[in-house]
Amino acid sequence: MKCVRLLLVLVWMWMPPSTGAQDSADAEAFYRGKNITYLVSGSIGNGYDLYARLITKYMERHLPETSIRVQNVQRAGGILAANQIYSATPDGLTLGSLNAGLVYIQLQGVEGANFDLAKFEWVGKAGSDPRVIFTGNSGKFQNFEEMLVADKPLLFVSTSGIGTSAHNESLILARALGLDMRLVVYRTSNDSLMSLFRGEVDARVSSYSTARRYVQSGSARVLAKIGNQIPGLDSVPDVYDYTVDDSARRLLNLIENTSSLTRYTVMTPGVDPHRVAYMRQIYRDALSDPRLLAEAESLELPIEPAYGEELQNMIDEVLNQPQSTIQSIRASLQ
Amino acid sequence: MFELLSASLFQIFTSPYLLLTIVAAVFIGSFFGLVPGLGGTLAMVLFIPLMIGRDPLYGIVFLIAMHAVVHTAGSIPSILFGIPGTGADAATVVDGLPMTQQGKAGTALGAALFASAVGGIIGGMFLLLMLPVVTPVINLITPSEYFLLAILGISFMSAVSGSSLRKGVAVGCLGLCFSFVGISPQSAEMRFTFGQIFLWDGLDLVTLVLAVFAIPDLLFLDRRKKHTLEKMHTYTLGHVISGIKMVFVHRWLAFRTSLLGAVIGLVPGMGGDVASWMCYGHAVQSSKNPDQFGKGAVEGVIAPETANNSKEGGALIPTLFFGVPGSNGMAVFLLALTILGVQPGPGLLAEQGGLVTSLIVTLVLANLLAVAILLPASRYLAQFASIPAGTVIPVGLVMIVLGSYLSSGNWEYLLILYAMSMLGFGLKYYRWPRAPFVIGVVLGANAETSYLQAITIWDYGFFLKPLSLILIAAICSSVAVYFWRRRQEREHQRAGLHYDV
């Protein structure tokens, strides 16, 4: 037995130590001539799809003769896509972009969601999508204070069906602020917007990137923001100012942190760390490419990147909620 | 408005470069329509990067011309092979494929292509006429109206039931049950999902139509041996012209369904599926020979094709003037507008009225050009229909499987395709109507969601809104007309006469 140990030690000593450059070269050699599948949760043309197609186009340019095939996996609020990436062979050839709403799905413990967001290999993220509460110009509330003292139940729109961020965040917000609210569920984001502009419903919780276009064209106004500093919305009240309760603030904090985790790219858990590091570098190179930045600007896709371990820490922080907050989320989403 | 329109006409017709752009876009759009699984949204996504830094007029003209003709070309695989590229093309299969099997592919193609052009032109005119009254009209159509429109469509089930109302209603109710598959929009309960995540968002319409129509029809080819070269040799350009003439014969139907399609296009989220199936139902309901539907009635091709194309004119209204896209394709078009530096919204007409009228001219011109290009080509395309059954069946089945996979994006749907094709085969074998099933699936979910929205917002008071009352009257009339016709038919039969109301 001693001889075997000695032999192992000798072999280990004889082998040259691995260097970062060597690992990167190995990873590059692995990816040379390979085909990567990049799964996008959502249909062709939606925000996730546009980000994915833009980023993969530039990642391909930084990869060695590697092609990336974008595949849209619709349905079930991104759960199908997440399950597919999570259970793929961990060879580094399956990547994907998932939606932020999966955080709520995981915290809620939805049946069929066979993934753990914390275990994905987080490559990077391209943007943030701070949340606001906005209303149409014909809406009956002029400001957020009026909404808080309304004598009838508030009608908020829920978009793209139950289980989406808009739906979950409206319910969590209502619980945090003690709003008497009813959700009107629409098939798509588009018909919910028309309903808002007609004044049939009172407000919508949404990303500012969605609201901005209508605010700029004069069809809508922002009533409140949820945490994040948003350029141009300094005078808009922040929902944090309307509660001092710690548990309520934790719920608001969850919405705020989740909104900064959008347009992200992940890999299957268990991929060789060198390949993960290599892919993170490629992602970083792509997002630093001036041509990508110029194209993103013309497409009005804001780029606010974060990479690798920083992102991994962000998701850990979002998922690591006290049991009381998780109970509170589950109660509000039931 | 007239000045803007004439300026746009002059600008487009005097610019060879703009005309060439439209011609190129029509060719590209036709290709994306011809190949099942591609579609107009993908075409838009692929061409969007080319719009960066382009002149807004050229970019808009190119994209709108390309998108406008996708459904025109999409009618060709629906008619020749029974394989619709999208849910909106699916209604054309019901009568288009039987016409091909009867050796009338030329007539069906002629009627479909010309009806598409008529729909596109009326859709463009609708958009033009709506310009001064956009906001009040859009505000008129709310969830209560969506709900009653869906019920009106469901009431057409009786009309497409053929000789047996009971069979039709039974099959339609089965379709309604299938429309409830997925997560309940109100209570978030899983309904008929059997623990399968891919069923959460409901069933894929293209897969259902392929299973219920295309597969049984293909399998019956072998039984009847009708699909032979001999039969198809009777195809001539005369058949295509006779198809065009049929649109003139049924001009009022074409007009009504074009208008209905454009109105449905106004409503974001209703989609092309609803437009084409509602118009199909209306064609059967208003026909003098409702028994012929499903067996190769040309009206069953004209109605959905006009609606498919006219709805684009309607869908442009919320897109351009509210910045809210009326369909998936329009969502990508909206992004393209932003890239081209055009700001959609209520002020668009005042700020860039010339661009809006150029868009309308392009919409009409592209629809006309598509017919000019595809009609001569249809003579050659129709030759595909003359392939013997022994070849058509395996090739067709492969295309069906591919079509289902491309549309749903999930391999699990192949199991649904298999299971539902047995249902479709059974319905066809025992001569039960199949169209009510699809109408039930398409409109059931729309009716449920709209009802829940309306009841949450207005409670039961929404039934008393003026437009609601008009629609309720239309629903009652639709049912009453059906029963009156049935009674007339029975009386004529008793008197030994042929039914010809």
XYZ file of N, CA and C in Angstrom, chain A residues 39 41 73-89 94 96-99 102 105-106 110-117 120 266-269, chain B residues 195-198 200 410 412:
141
model
N -30.192 27.858 -25.159
C -31.649 27.831 -25.008
C -32.153 29.169 -24.449
N -35.542 31.036 -22.872
C -36.919 30.837 -22.414
C -37.755 31.986 -22.957
N -37.173 27.945 -26.245
C -37.982 26.954 -25.523
C -39.078 27.735 -24.808
N -40.274 27.683 -25.400
C -41.374 28.446 -24.827
C -42.054 27.620 -23.752
N -43.065 28.177 -23.180
C -43.991 27.496 -22.282
C -43.520 27.434 -20.828
N -44.516 27.354 -19.979
C -44.360 27.127 -18.540
C -43.461 28.158 -17.865
N -43.542 29.411 -18.317
C -42.835 30.502 -17.643
C -41.339 30.287 -17.481
N -40.730 29.564 -18.418
C -39.273 29.365 -18.377
C -38.841 28.094 -17.657
N -39.793 27.384 -17.040
C -39.426 26.181 -16.274
C -38.878 25.097 -17.208
N -39.513 24.958 -18.373
C -39.051 23.923 -19.317
C -37.605 24.170 -19.717
N -37.297 25.420 -20.066
C -35.932 25.753 -20.485
C -34.955 25.514 -19.339
N -35.349 25.939 -18.119
C -34.459 25.766 -16.962
C -34.211 24.284 -16.702
N -35.285 23.483 -16.769
C -35.123 22.037 -16.554
C -34.177 21.434 -17.593
N -34.328 21.877 -18.837
C -33.499 21.303 -19.918
C -32.020 21.631 -19.714
N -31.736 22.884 -19.357
C -30.328 23.256 -19.160
C -29.782 22.517 -17.938
N -30.600 22.456 -16.900
C -30.153 21.853 -15.631
C -29.802 20.374 -15.817
N -30.589 19.690 -16.664
C -30.385 18.240 -16.776
C -29.545 17.863 -17.997
N -29.009 18.856 -18.704
C -28.191 18.541 -19.890
C -26.862 17.910 -19.465
N -26.191 17.250 -20.432
C -24.871 16.684 -20.136
C -23.934 17.835 -19.749
N -24.046 23.287 -23.464
C -25.423 23.781 -23.328
C -25.409 25.015 -22.437
N -27.748 28.874 -21.683
C -29.096 29.382 -21.860
C -29.332 30.668 -21.126
N -30.432 31.311 -21.531
C -30.859 32.539 -20.883
C -32.234 32.280 -20.289
N -32.365 32.483 -18.997
C -33.639 32.202 -18.323
C -34.218 33.495 -17.767
N -35.495 33.437 -17.392
C -36.112 34.676 -16.919
C -36.006 34.821 -15.400
N -38.033 33.033 -12.387
C -37.771 31.687 -11.867
C -37.376 31.725 -10.393
N -40.460 31.202 -8.565
C -40.911 29.814 -8.757
C -40.136 28.882 -7.827
N -38.829 29.120 -7.707
C -38.018 28.275 -6.821
C -38.387 28.507 -5.352
N -42.557 25.404 -6.670
C -43.546 24.937 -7.653
C -43.195 23.517 -8.113
N -44.205 22.670 -8.150
C -44.001 21.293 -8.595
C -43.621 21.282 -10.085
N -42.655 20.496 -10.444
C -42.232 20.416 -11.850
C -40.992 21.248 -12.122
N -40.658 22.147 -11.191
C -39.442 22.956 -11.373
C -38.263 22.152 -10.816
N -37.650 21.364 -11.688
C -36.601 20.436 -11.229
C -35.209 21.051 -11.367
N -35.024 22.199 -10.767
C -33.715 22.854 -10.848
C -33.457 23.632 -9.572
N -32.206 23.948 -9.368
C -31.821 24.816 -8.252
C -30.978 25.929 -8.865
N -31.528 27.130 -8.854
C -30.842 28.254 -9.521
C -29.425 28.449 -8.984
N -26.656 26.344 -10.854
C -26.239 26.604 -12.241
C -24.841 27.215 -12.240
N -26.557 31.127 -18.187
C -26.076 30.080 -17.278
C -25.633 28.852 -18.067
N -24.879 27.987 -17.375
C -24.477 26.701 -17.946
C -24.985 25.597 -17.015
N -24.974 24.393 -17.526
C -25.396 23.234 -16.739
C -24.501 23.084 -15.501
N -25.083 22.744 -14.354
C -24.237 22.533 -13.174
C -23.247 21.380 -13.406
N -49.514 16.326 -14.683
C -48.146 16.491 -14.191
C -47.130 16.828 -15.263
N -47.580 17.142 -16.471
C -46.653 17.427 -17.575
C -46.487 18.948 -17.748
N -45.255 19.413 -17.630
C -45.026 20.862 -17.698
C -45.356 21.419 -19.081
N -45.099 20.624 -20.122
C -45.304 21.172 -21.469
C -46.777 21.474 -21.748
N -48.685 23.090 -19.529
C -49.101 24.210 -18.682
C -49.722 25.364 -19.481
N -41.470 21.317 -28.681
C -41.319 20.246 -27.684
C -41.548 18.892 -28.341
N -42.402 16.283 -26.858
C -43.540 15.624 -26.215
C -44.820 15.805 -27.039
